[in-house]
Amino acid sequence: MSAPKPPVKTPLSKIRNFSIVAHIDHGKSTLADRLIQLTGGLELREMKEQVLDSMDIERERGITIKAQTVRLSYDADDGQTYVLNLIDTPGHVDFAYEVNRSLAACEGSLLVVDASQGVEAQTLANVYQAIEANHEIVSVLNKIDLPAAEPARVRQQIEDVIGLDASEAVEISAKTGKGIDGVLRAIVDRLPPPVGDREAPLKALLVDSWYDAYLGVVVLIRVFDGTIKKGQKVRMMATGATYELDRVGVFTPKLVEIDGLGPGELGFVTASIKEVADTNVGDTITDDRRPCVDALPGFRPAQPVVFCGLFPVDANDFDDLRAAVARLRLNDASFTFEMETSAALGFGFRCGFLGLLHLEIITERLEREFNLELIATAPSVVYEIELNNGDEQKLHNPADMPDPVKIAAIREPWIAATILTPDEYLGSVLKLCQDRRGIQRNLTYVGNRAMVEYGLPLNEVVFDFYDRLKSVTRGYASFDYQIDDYREGDLVKLNVLVNAEPVDALSMLVHRSVAETRGRVLCEKLKELIPQHLFKIPIQAAIGGRIIARETISALRKDVTAKCYGGDATRKRKLLDKQKAGKKRMRQFGKVEIPQEAFIKALKMGE
């Protein structure tokens, strides 16, 4: 890291803070690469694809998971030098809270739309967040070098669907670098500068925080009023904790230490903060001796919506798993976990996620970065249970469900889903939503594409809804959702019994109308997956005391009459009866070994 540079008091009129919002794969990170390259943030030899996507998993999947920030210096045609603070945001619905945080730190947004694909569901969700944050928005049409690009149609679409004037939309190809100059000019000319008072008490927003092995907790901040300097003693307004700052700096995208940050600027600070949990995202940082009066509004905290159990395949790895989840929690405040035990799987953790992609990413990071082999139980959502005595409780794990006799009502979370699909797949999409107990709210057309709005129960979505949607529309549909509210539903707990023993890792809450079908499918799958034993094994699906489906795994048979040559039939009969009694005793005391992969395969339920 280079030596601290003296602070340059950048006038507010020369600062622009902006974020890039778009649907997945519309070219946000590539555009960020070109802006960094053109403004000289990195030399050509230091450039690589998706500079701001630092995690291996981000590069492989081609998605952004963590919002990243970079400070660029742009020499405009008018001879002025501008400081541009760019925040690259994720496009996937599971990471919408990252977008929400990033937008609060900016005054403007670049809306990137793929000129061949047009407006998608996540484009709408992210641009509405930007409009709510009172952002000035510049439309950018990317991928105009593609043969399928139709800039005129997409301009019209932006005006019709979003209601933004797209007549001055900048046409670019982020891949080849064509038109990037126009984007920089539009940022300077059309986005507003920040406002702030250098003499007022310090008021800074805590945008993000993560753990660095060398620096400890790094805190990303946006200064609104006052200045923040190295050596200053600051206070977190939400927790009341005070810290002395070791470093103040900016990302160019390399770490560069400077003496201080003024109003309107984005940068990072480090102090001797031990845990990321001590830095509440959305908190206001102020001067300890001269605090500001009111805190900034902050953000809504990220609420986990999907829960699942994570267990090590080898029980001896439990301590490694505990260390690994604690490490990941340092860098991802939205990931929650608590310890749990299961009769079938031993010790593990009940973890909370923002959605299925988040679950997949966390599991993959645990397996990759910490060399763990894991079993994940069926993903479930949080239910609200009202008991007969008036008490209310939240249910994260179906295995912990109270006795049905004590329950007055079960409420499940519903989502408001927006699906954009080409017209020819509309019938399949409507059927899929109906099958998942959906309630249609609206259907409108955007050119030749249908925009369907549906109310759907979240537990029908977490299993495999997204995969099914992609397969019935050949990948052309886009999907976005927001948590809506909790509604009462006729839900029952489906138990799976193997050899009359309940297997808690396979229990789930399902709607009564689909319980029998789910139970039957689960029993059939387990029959294929559990190997034969020397005795018969019944596999049953039950609701309470009522068995709704059953399959039987036949016994491996040893021929006990092989050594009887001729002679009386009663000799054979006697040997067979003895074998039968032995098998009966075995079934009583014998233990059924369920292989670990059977759990995973049984839970990946198709239609």
Coordinates of C-alpha atoms in Angstrom, one line a residue:
M1 CA 0.0 0.0 0.0
S2 CA 1.4 3.4 -0.9
A3 CA 2.2 6.2 1.6
P4 CA -0.7 8.5 2.5
K5 CA -1.3 11.3 0.0
P6 CA -2.2 14.9 1.2
P7 CA -5.9 15.5 1.0
V8 CA -7.0 17.3 -2.2
K9 CA -10.1 19.4 -1.4
T10 CA -12.2 18.4 -4.4
P11 CA -15.0 21.0 -4.8
L12 CA -18.5 19.4 -4.6
S13 CA -19.3 20.5 -8.2
K14 CA -16.5 18.3 -9.5
I15 CA -17.7 15.1 -7.8
R16 CA -20.2 12.6 -9.3
N17 CA -21.4 9.5 -7.3
F18 CA -23.2 7.0 -9.4
S19 CA -24.1 3.3 -9.5
I20 CA -24.7 0.9 -12.4
V21 CA -28.0 -0.9 -12.3
A22 CA -29.2 -3.6 -14.7
H23 CA -30.6 -7.1 -15.2
I24 CA -28.1 -10.1 -14.8
D25 CA -25.8 -10.4 -17.8
H26 CA -26.6 -7.0 -19.4
G27 CA -23.0 -5.9 -19.0
K28 CA -22.6 -3.9 -15.8
S29 CA -19.2 -5.3 -14.8
T30 CA -17.8 -5.1 -18.3
L31 CA -18.9 -1.4 -18.5
A32 CA -17.2 -0.8 -15.2
D33 CA -14.0 -2.4 -16.6
R34 CA -14.0 0.0 -19.6
L35 CA -14.6 3.1 -17.4
I36 CA -11.7 2.1 -15.2
Q37 CA -9.5 1.5 -18.3
L38 CA -10.4 4.7 -20.0
T39 CA -9.8 6.9 -16.9
G40 CA -6.5 5.3 -16.2
G41 CA -7.6 3.6 -12.9
L42 CA -5.4 0.6 -13.8
E43 CA -2.7 0.3 -16.4
L44 CA -3.3 -2.1 -19.3
R45 CA -1.1 -4.9 -17.8
E46 CA -3.1 -4.8 -14.6
M47 CA -6.5 -5.1 -16.4
K48 CA -8.4 -8.3 -16.4
E49 CA -12.0 -9.2 -17.2
Q50 CA -14.5 -8.1 -14.5
V51 CA -11.9 -6.3 -12.3
L52 CA -14.4 -5.6 -9.6
D53 CA -15.6 -9.2 -9.2
S54 CA -12.9 -10.3 -6.9
M55 CA -14.3 -13.7 -5.7
D56 CA -13.5 -16.8 -7.9
I57 CA -17.1 -17.8 -7.8
E58 CA -18.2 -14.4 -9.2
R59 CA -15.8 -14.8 -12.1
E60 CA -16.8 -18.4 -12.9
R61 CA -20.5 -17.8 -12.8
G62 CA -20.2 -14.4 -14.4
I63 CA -22.3 -12.7 -11.7
T64 CA -21.7 -10.0 -9.2
I65 CA -22.4 -10.9 -5.6
K66 CA -20.9 -8.1 -3.6
A67 CA -21.3 -4.4 -4.6
Q68 CA -17.8 -2.9 -5.2
T69 CA -16.7 0.7 -5.4
V70 CA -14.0 2.5 -7.3
R71 CA -12.8 6.2 -7.5
L72 CA -11.9 7.4 -10.9
S73 CA -10.3 10.7 -12.1
Y74 CA -11.7 12.0 -15.4
D75 CA -10.2 14.9 -17.4
A76 CA -13.2 16.3 -19.3
D77 CA -13.1 18.2 -22.6
D78 CA -13.7 21.5 -20.8
G79 CA -10.3 21.2 -19.1
Q80 CA -11.8 20.3 -15.7
T81 CA -10.9 17.2 -13.7
Y82 CA -13.8 15.3 -12.2
V83 CA -13.8 12.7 -9.4
L84 CA -16.2 9.9 -10.3
N85 CA -17.2 7.4 -7.6
L86 CA -18.7 4.3 -9.2
I87 CA -20.5 1.5 -7.4
D88 CA -21.0 -1.7 -9.4
T89 CA -24.1 -3.5 -8.1
P90 CA -25.3 -7.1 -8.4
G91 CA -28.2 -7.9 -10.8
H92 CA -29.6 -11.0 -9.1
V93 CA -32.8 -10.8 -7.1
D94 CA -31.2 -12.5 -4.1
F95 CA -28.7 -9.7 -3.7
A96 CA -31.2 -6.8 -4.0
Y97 CA -30.3 -5.6 -0.5
E98 CA -26.7 -4.9 -1.8
V99 CA -28.3 -2.7 -4.5
N100 CA -30.5 -0.9 -2.0
R101 CA -27.4 0.0 0.1
S102 CA -25.4 1.2 -2.9
L103 CA -28.1 3.5 -4.2
A104 CA -28.3 5.3 -0.8
A105 CA -24.7 6.4 -1.3
C106 CA -25.2 7.9 -4.8
E107 CA -27.1 10.7 -6.5
G108 CA -27.4 9.1 -9.9
S109 CA -27.5 5.8 -11.8
L110 CA -26.6 4.4 -15.1
L111 CA -29.4 2.1 -16.3
V112 CA -27.7 -0.5 -18.6
V113 CA -30.1 -2.3 -20.9
D114 CA -29.0 -5.0 -23.4
A115 CA -30.0 -3.7 -26.9
S116 CA -30.8 -7.2 -28.1
Q117 CA -32.8 -8.4 -25.1
G118 CA -34.5 -5.3 -23.9
V119 CA -36.1 -4.6 -20.5
E120 CA -36.1 -7.6 -18.1
A121 CA -37.8 -8.2 -14.8
Q122 CA -34.7 -7.3 -12.7
T123 CA -34.1 -4.2 -14.8
L124 CA -37.5 -3.0 -13.6
A125 CA -36.9 -3.9 -9.9
N126 CA -33.5 -2.2 -9.8
V127 CA -34.6 0.9 -11.7
Y128 CA -37.6 1.4 -9.4
Q129 CA -35.3 1.2 -6.4
A130 CA -33.2 4.0 -8.0
I131 CA -36.3 6.1 -8.7
E132 CA -37.3 5.6 -5.1
A133 CA -33.9 6.9 -4.0
N134 CA -34.5 10.1 -6.1
H135 CA -31.8 9.3 -8.6
E136 CA -31.1 11.1 -11.8
I137 CA -31.0 8.2 -14.4
V138 CA -29.0 8.0 -17.6
S139 CA -30.0 5.2 -20.0
V140 CA -27.2 3.2 -21.6
L141 CA -27.9 0.7 -24.4
N142 CA -25.2 -1.9 -24.4
K143 CA -24.2 -4.7 -26.9
I144 CA -25.1 -2.6 -30.0
D145 CA -22.4 -4.5 -31.8
L146 CA -24.5 -7.7 -31.8
P147 CA -26.4 -8.6 -35.0
A148 CA -29.6 -9.0 -33.0
A149 CA -29.4 -5.5 -31.4
E150 CA -32.5 -3.3 -31.9
P151 CA -31.7 0.0 -30.2
A152 CA -34.8 1.8 -31.6
R153 CA -37.1 -0.9 -30.2
V154 CA -35.4 -1.0 -26.8
R155 CA -35.5 2.9 -26.5
Q156 CA -39.3 2.7 -27.1
Q157 CA -39.5 -0.1 -24.5
I158 CA -37.7 1.9 -21.9
E159 CA -40.2 4.8 -22.4
D160 CA -43.3 2.5 -22.5
V161 CA -42.4 0.2 -19.6
I162 CA -40.3 2.3 -17.2
G163 CA -41.6 5.8 -18.3
L164 CA -38.1 7.3 -18.7
D165 CA -37.1 9.5 -21.6
A166 CA -34.7 7.4 -23.6
S167 CA -34.2 9.9 -26.5
E168 CA -30.7 10.7 -25.2
A169 CA -29.8 7.1 -24.3
V170 CA -26.1 6.5 -24.9
E171 CA -25.4 3.6 -27.4
I172 CA -22.3 1.6 -26.5
S173 CA -20.5 -1.8 -26.7
A174 CA -18.8 -2.3 -23.4
K175 CA -17.0 -5.3 -24.8
T176 CA -15.3 -3.4 -27.7
G177 CA -15.2 0.0 -25.9
K178 CA -17.3 1.7 -28.5
G179 CA -19.2 4.8 -27.1
I180 CA -17.6 4.7 -23.6
D181 CA -16.5 8.4 -24.0
G182 CA -20.2 9.3 -24.4
V183 CA -21.0 7.6 -21.1
L184 CA -18.3 9.6 -19.2
R185 CA -19.6 12.8 -20.8
A186 CA -23.2 12.0 -19.8
I187 CA -22.1 11.2 -16.2
V188 CA -20.5 14.7 -15.9
D189 CA -23.2 16.6 -17.8
R190 CA -26.4 14.9 -16.7
L191 CA -25.8 13.5 -13.2
P192 CA -26.1 16.0 -10.3
P193 CA -23.1 16.8 -8.0
P194 CA -23.5 15.9 -4.3
V195 CA -24.5 18.5 -1.6
G196 CA -22.8 18.8 1.8
D197 CA -21.3 21.1 4.3
R198 CA -17.5 20.8 5.1
E199 CA -17.9 22.8 8.3
A200 CA -20.8 20.9 9.8
P201 CA -20.2 18.0 12.3
L202 CA -19.2 14.7 10.6
K203 CA -22.1 12.7 9.2
A204 CA -21.1 9.6 7.2
L205 CA -23.1 6.6 6.1
L206 CA -21.8 3.1 6.7
V207 CA -22.4 1.5 3.3
D208 CA -20.7 -1.9 3.7
S209 CA -18.1 -3.7 5.8
W210 CA -15.9 -6.8 5.2
Y211 CA -13.1 -8.6 6.9
D212 CA -9.6 -8.4 5.5
A213 CA -6.8 -10.7 6.8
Y214 CA -4.3 -7.8 7.0
L215 CA -6.4 -4.8 7.8
G216 CA -9.1 -6.2 10.0
V217 CA -12.6 -4.9 9.4
V218 CA -12.7 -2.5 6.4
V219 CA -15.6 -0.1 6.5
L220 CA -16.9 1.5 3.3
I221 CA -18.4 5.0 3.9
R222 CA -20.0 7.9 2.1
V223 CA -19.4 11.3 3.8
F224 CA -22.5 13.6 3.7
D225 CA -21.3 16.4 6.0
G226 CA -18.0 17.3 7.7
T227 CA -14.6 15.6 7.2
I228 CA -13.1 12.3 8.4
K229 CA -9.4 12.1 9.0
K230 CA -6.8 9.5 10.1
G231 CA -6.4 9.5 13.9
Q232 CA -9.9 11.0 14.4
K233 CA -12.0 9.4 17.2
V234 CA -15.4 8.5 15.7
R235 CA -18.7 7.1 17.1
M236 CA -21.2 4.6 15.6
M237 CA -24.6 6.1 16.4
A238 CA -26.6 2.9 16.5
T239 CA -24.3 1.0 18.9
G240 CA -22.6 3.9 20.6
A241 CA -19.1 2.3 20.1
T242 CA -16.1 4.6 19.6
Y243 CA -13.0 3.9 17.6
E244 CA -9.8 5.7 16.6
L245 CA -9.2 5.5 12.9
D246 CA -5.9 3.9 11.7
R247 CA -6.4 4.5 8.0
V248 CA -8.6 6.5 5.6
G249 CA -8.4 5.8 1.9
V250 CA -10.0 5.2 -1.5
F251 CA -10.1 2.4 -4.0
T252 CA -8.8 3.3 -7.5
P253 CA -9.5 0.2 -7.6
K254 CA -6.2 -0.4 -5.7
L255 CA -6.1 0.6 -2.1
V256 CA -4.7 4.1 -1.8
E257 CA -4.3 5.7 1.6
I258 CA -5.1 9.5 1.9
D259 CA -5.3 11.8 4.9
G260 CA -9.0 12.5 4.8
L261 CA -12.4 12.5 3.0
G262 CA -14.7 15.4 2.6
P263 CA -18.4 15.8 1.9
G264 CA -19.8 13.9 -1.1
E265 CA -16.8 11.5 -1.2
L266 CA -16.8 7.7 -0.9
G267 CA -13.9 5.8 0.6
F268 CA -12.9 3.4 3.3
V269 CA -11.7 3.6 6.9
T270 CA -10.2 1.0 9.3
A271 CA -9.9 1.1 13.0
S272 CA -9.2 -1.7 15.5
I273 CA -12.7 -3.2 14.9
K274 CA -12.6 -6.9 15.7
E275 CA -15.8 -8.2 14.1
V276 CA -18.0 -7.2 11.1
A277 CA -21.0 -7.7 13.4
D278 CA -19.9 -4.6 15.3
T279 CA -20.4 -2.4 12.2
N280 CA -24.2 -2.2 11.4
V281 CA -24.7 -1.6 7.8
G282 CA -26.7 1.6 7.4
D283 CA -25.4 3.1 10.7
T284 CA -24.3 6.7 10.9
I285 CA -20.6 7.5 11.8
T286 CA -20.0 10.8 13.5
D287 CA -17.3 12.6 15.4
D288 CA -17.0 11.5 19.1
R289 CA -16.3 15.0 20.4
R290 CA -18.7 16.9 18.1
P291 CA -21.5 14.5 17.1
C292 CA -24.2 15.4 14.6
V293 CA -27.8 15.7 15.9
D294 CA -29.8 13.3 13.7
A295 CA -28.7 10.0 12.3
L296 CA -29.2 9.2 8.6
P297 CA -32.2 7.1 7.7
G298 CA -30.0 4.0 6.9
F299 CA -31.5 0.8 5.2
R300 CA -33.9 -2.0 6.1
P301 CA -31.8 -4.9 7.4
A302 CA -31.6 -7.9 5.1
Q303 CA -34.1 -10.5 6.3
P304 CA -33.3 -14.2 5.6
V305 CA -36.2 -15.8 3.8
V306 CA -35.0 -19.4 3.1
F307 CA -33.6 -21.7 5.8
C308 CA -31.8 -25.0 5.5
G309 CA -29.7 -27.3 7.6
L310 CA -26.0 -27.8 6.7
F311 CA -24.3 -30.9 8.1
P312 CA -20.8 -32.3 7.5
V313 CA -20.7 -35.6 5.7
D314 CA -18.0 -36.7 8.2
A315 CA -19.1 -36.0 11.7
N316 CA -15.4 -35.3 12.7
D317 CA -15.5 -32.2 10.4
F318 CA -18.0 -30.4 12.6
D319 CA -15.4 -28.1 14.3
D320 CA -14.1 -27.1 10.8
L321 CA -17.6 -26.3 9.7
R322 CA -18.2 -24.1 12.8
A323 CA -15.0 -22.2 12.0
A324 CA -15.9 -21.9 8.3
V325 CA -19.5 -20.5 8.9
A326 CA -18.1 -18.0 11.4
R327 CA -15.5 -16.8 8.8
L328 CA -18.2 -16.4 6.1
R329 CA -20.4 -14.5 8.5
L330 CA -17.6 -12.0 8.8
N331 CA -18.0 -11.0 5.2
D332 CA -21.7 -11.5 4.7
A333 CA -24.0 -9.9 7.3
S334 CA -27.1 -11.3 5.7
F335 CA -26.1 -14.9 6.3
T336 CA -27.3 -16.2 9.7
F337 CA -26.7 -19.5 11.5
E338 CA -27.4 -21.4 14.7
M339 CA -26.5 -24.8 15.9
E340 CA -28.9 -27.8 15.5
T341 CA -28.7 -31.6 15.8
S342 CA -30.5 -34.2 13.8
A343 CA -30.9 -37.9 14.7
A344 CA -30.0 -38.9 11.1
L345 CA -27.3 -36.4 10.3
G346 CA -25.7 -35.5 13.7
F347 CA -24.5 -32.0 14.5
G348 CA -24.8 -29.2 12.1
F349 CA -26.1 -25.6 11.6
R350 CA -29.5 -24.2 10.7
C351 CA -28.6 -21.4 8.3
G352 CA -30.7 -18.5 6.9
F353 CA -30.3 -17.1 3.4
L354 CA -31.8 -14.4 1.2
G355 CA -32.8 -16.9 -1.5
L356 CA -31.8 -20.0 -3.3
L357 CA -28.9 -18.5 -5.2
H358 CA -27.5 -17.1 -1.9
L359 CA -27.9 -20.6 -0.4
E360 CA -26.1 -22.2 -3.4
I361 CA -23.3 -19.6 -3.3
I362 CA -22.7 -20.0 0.5
T363 CA -22.7 -23.8 0.2
E364 CA -20.3 -23.7 -2.7
R365 CA -18.0 -21.3 -0.9
L366 CA -17.9 -23.6 2.2
E367 CA -17.0 -26.6 0.1
R368 CA -14.4 -24.8 -2.0
E369 CA -12.7 -22.3 0.3
F370 CA -12.7 -24.6 3.4
N371 CA -12.6 -28.1 1.7
L372 CA -15.7 -29.4 3.5
E373 CA -18.1 -32.0 2.3
L374 CA -21.7 -31.0 3.2
I375 CA -25.2 -32.3 3.2
A376 CA -27.9 -29.6 2.9
T377 CA -31.5 -30.5 4.1
A378 CA -34.6 -29.4 2.2
P379 CA -34.8 -25.6 2.0
S380 CA -37.8 -24.3 4.0
V381 CA -39.2 -20.8 4.7
V382 CA -40.2 -19.1 7.9
Y383 CA -43.7 -19.9 9.0
E384 CA -45.7 -18.0 11.6
I385 CA -47.6 -20.3 14.0
E386 CA -50.5 -19.1 16.2
L387 CA -51.2 -21.4 19.1
N388 CA -54.6 -22.0 20.8
N389 CA -53.5 -20.1 23.9
G390 CA -52.8 -16.9 21.8
D391 CA -49.0 -17.3 21.7
E392 CA -47.2 -16.7 18.4
Q393 CA -44.0 -18.3 17.3
K394 CA -41.8 -18.5 14.2
L395 CA -41.0 -21.9 12.7
H396 CA -37.7 -22.2 10.9
N397 CA -37.4 -26.0 10.9
P398 CA -40.4 -28.3 10.1
A399 CA -39.0 -30.9 12.6
D400 CA -39.7 -28.4 15.5
M401 CA -43.4 -28.0 14.6
P402 CA -45.6 -28.2 17.8
D403 CA -48.4 -30.7 18.2
P404 CA -51.1 -30.0 15.5
V405 CA -53.8 -30.1 18.3
K406 CA -52.2 -27.0 19.9
I407 CA -52.1 -25.0 16.6
A408 CA -54.9 -22.5 15.8
A409 CA -53.4 -21.3 12.5
I410 CA -50.3 -21.5 10.3
R411 CA -49.3 -18.5 8.2
E412 CA -46.9 -18.8 5.3
P413 CA -45.0 -16.0 3.4
W414 CA -46.3 -14.9 0.0
I415 CA -44.4 -13.1 -2.6
A416 CA -45.3 -10.6 -5.4
A417 CA -43.6 -12.0 -8.5
T418 CA -43.1 -10.3 -11.8
I419 CA -42.4 -12.5 -14.8
L420 CA -41.5 -11.2 -18.3
T421 CA -41.8 -13.9 -21.0
P422 CA -42.0 -14.0 -24.8
D423 CA -45.7 -14.4 -25.9
E424 CA -45.4 -18.0 -27.2
Y425 CA -44.4 -19.3 -23.7
L426 CA -47.2 -17.5 -21.8
G427 CA -49.5 -20.5 -21.6
S428 CA -46.7 -22.7 -20.0
V429 CA -45.8 -19.9 -17.5
L430 CA -49.5 -19.4 -16.4
K431 CA -49.9 -23.2 -16.0
L432 CA -46.7 -23.4 -13.9
C433 CA -47.9 -20.5 -11.6
Q434 CA -51.4 -22.1 -11.3
D435 CA -49.8 -25.4 -10.3
R436 CA -47.8 -23.6 -7.6
R437 CA -51.1 -22.2 -6.0
G438 CA -50.4 -18.8 -7.7
I439 CA -53.0 -16.0 -7.9
Q440 CA -52.8 -13.9 -11.0
R441 CA -52.9 -10.1 -10.3
N442 CA -52.1 -8.5 -13.7
L443 CA -51.1 -9.3 -17.3
T444 CA -49.9 -6.6 -19.6
Y445 CA -47.9 -6.5 -22.9
V446 CA -44.6 -4.9 -23.6
G447 CA -44.1 -5.2 -27.4
N448 CA -44.3 -8.9 -28.1
R449 CA -43.5 -9.9 -24.5
A450 CA -46.0 -10.5 -21.7
M451 CA -45.5 -9.1 -18.2
V452 CA -47.3 -11.3 -15.7
E453 CA -47.7 -10.3 -12.0
Y454 CA -48.6 -13.2 -9.7
G455 CA -49.0 -13.7 -5.9
L456 CA -47.2 -17.0 -5.0
P457 CA -46.5 -18.8 -1.8
L458 CA -42.7 -18.7 -1.2
N459 CA -42.4 -22.3 -0.2
E460 CA -43.6 -23.3 -3.7
V461 CA -40.9 -21.1 -5.2
V462 CA -37.9 -22.2 -3.1
F463 CA -37.8 -25.8 -4.4
D464 CA -37.3 -25.6 -8.1
F465 CA -39.6 -22.9 -9.5
Y466 CA -36.8 -20.9 -11.1
D467 CA -35.4 -24.0 -12.9
R468 CA -38.9 -25.0 -14.1
L469 CA -39.6 -21.5 -15.3
K470 CA -36.3 -21.5 -17.3
S471 CA -37.1 -24.9 -18.8
V472 CA -40.7 -24.2 -19.9
T473 CA -39.6 -20.9 -21.5
R474 CA -36.2 -22.2 -22.9
G475 CA -34.4 -19.6 -20.8
Y476 CA -36.2 -16.6 -22.2
A477 CA -38.2 -15.6 -19.2
S478 CA -37.0 -13.4 -16.4
F479 CA -38.2 -13.5 -12.9
D480 CA -38.2 -11.0 -9.9
Y481 CA -39.9 -11.1 -6.6
Q482 CA -40.5 -9.1 -3.4
I483 CA -41.8 -10.6 -0.1
D484 CA -45.4 -9.5 0.2
D485 CA -47.1 -10.6 3.4
Y486 CA -48.0 -13.7 5.6
R487 CA -51.3 -15.5 4.8
E488 CA -53.0 -18.4 6.5
G489 CA -52.8 -21.7 4.6
D490 CA -54.0 -25.3 5.0
L491 CA -50.5 -26.6 5.7
V492 CA -49.6 -30.0 7.1
K493 CA -46.3 -31.6 8.2
L494 CA -45.2 -34.5 6.0
N495 CA -43.1 -37.0 7.8
V496 CA -41.1 -39.8 6.2
L497 CA -40.7 -43.1 8.1
V498 CA -38.1 -45.6 7.2
N499 CA -38.6 -49.0 9.0
A500 CA -41.1 -47.2 11.3
E501 CA -38.5 -44.7 12.4
P502 CA -39.1 -41.0 11.5
V503 CA -36.3 -39.3 9.4
D504 CA -36.3 -35.7 10.6
A505 CA -34.0 -34.5 7.8
L506 CA -36.7 -35.3 5.3
S507 CA -39.7 -33.8 7.0
M508 CA -41.3 -30.8 5.4
L509 CA -44.4 -28.5 5.6
V510 CA -46.6 -28.8 2.5
H511 CA -50.1 -27.7 1.4
R512 CA -52.7 -30.4 2.1
S513 CA -53.7 -30.5 -1.6
V514 CA -50.2 -31.6 -2.8
A515 CA -49.2 -33.6 0.3
E516 CA -50.2 -37.0 -1.1
T517 CA -48.4 -36.5 -4.4
R518 CA -45.2 -35.2 -2.7
G519 CA -45.3 -38.2 -0.2
R520 CA -45.7 -40.7 -3.0
V521 CA -42.8 -39.2 -5.1
L522 CA -40.6 -39.1 -2.0
C523 CA -41.3 -42.8 -1.1
E524 CA -40.6 -43.9 -4.7
K525 CA -37.3 -42.0 -4.8
L526 CA -36.2 -43.5 -1.5
K527 CA -37.0 -47.0 -2.6
E528 CA -34.5 -46.5 -5.5
L529 CA -31.9 -44.9 -3.3
I530 CA -31.8 -47.1 -0.2
P531 CA -29.9 -50.4 -0.8
Q532 CA -31.5 -53.7 0.1
H533 CA -31.0 -55.2 3.5
L534 CA -31.5 -58.8 4.8
F535 CA -35.0 -57.8 5.9
K536 CA -37.9 -56.0 4.3
I537 CA -37.9 -52.2 4.8
P538 CA -41.2 -50.3 4.7
I539 CA -40.9 -46.6 3.6
Q540 CA -43.9 -44.5 4.5
A541 CA -45.0 -40.9 4.2
A542 CA -47.4 -39.8 7.0
I543 CA -49.4 -36.8 8.0
G544 CA -49.8 -37.1 11.8
G545 CA -50.8 -40.7 12.4
R546 CA -52.2 -41.2 8.9
I547 CA -50.1 -43.0 6.3
I548 CA -50.6 -41.5 2.9
A549 CA -48.0 -43.4 0.8
R550 CA -45.9 -46.5 1.2
E551 CA -43.2 -48.4 -0.7
T552 CA -41.4 -51.6 0.4
I553 CA -37.8 -52.5 -0.2
S554 CA -37.7 -56.3 -0.6
A555 CA -35.2 -58.3 1.5
L556 CA -32.0 -59.8 0.2
R557 CA -32.7 -63.6 0.3
K558 CA -30.2 -66.3 1.3
D559 CA -31.1 -69.8 0.1
V560 CA -31.2 -71.8 3.3
T561 CA -32.6 -74.9 1.7
A562 CA -29.6 -75.3 -0.7
K563 CA -28.1 -78.2 1.3
C564 CA -31.3 -80.2 1.5
Y565 CA -31.1 -82.9 -1.2
G566 CA -34.5 -84.7 -1.5
G567 CA -36.0 -86.0 1.8
D568 CA -39.1 -84.8 3.6
A569 CA -40.7 -81.4 2.7
T570 CA -41.0 -80.6 6.5
R571 CA -37.2 -80.3 6.7
K572 CA -37.3 -77.5 4.2
R573 CA -40.3 -75.9 5.8
K574 CA -38.6 -76.0 9.2
L575 CA -35.5 -74.2 7.8
L576 CA -37.6 -71.5 6.1
D577 CA -39.7 -70.9 9.2
K578 CA -36.4 -70.4 11.2
Q579 CA -35.2 -67.9 8.6
K580 CA -38.5 -66.1 8.7
A581 CA -38.3 -65.7 12.5
G582 CA -34.7 -64.5 12.3
K583 CA -35.7 -61.9 9.7
K584 CA -38.6 -60.7 11.9
R585 CA -36.2 -60.3 14.8
M586 CA -33.7 -58.6 12.6
R587 CA -36.4 -56.1 11.4
Q588 CA -37.1 -55.2 15.0
F589 CA -33.5 -54.6 16.0
G590 CA -31.7 -54.1 12.6
K591 CA -30.7 -50.6 11.7
V592 CA -31.4 -49.3 8.2
E593 CA -28.3 -47.5 6.8
I594 CA -29.5 -44.6 4.6
P595 CA -26.6 -43.5 2.4
Q596 CA -25.8 -39.7 2.6
E597 CA -26.4 -39.1 -1.1
A598 CA -29.9 -40.5 -0.8
F599 CA -30.9 -37.4 1.3
I600 CA -29.7 -35.0 -1.4
K601 CA -31.2 -36.9 -4.3
A602 CA -34.5 -37.4 -2.5
L603 CA -34.9 -33.6 -1.9
K604 CA -34.2 -32.7 -5.5
M605 CA -37.8 -33.3 -6.5
G606 CA -38.8 -33.0 -10.1
E607 CA -42.4 -32.5 -11.2

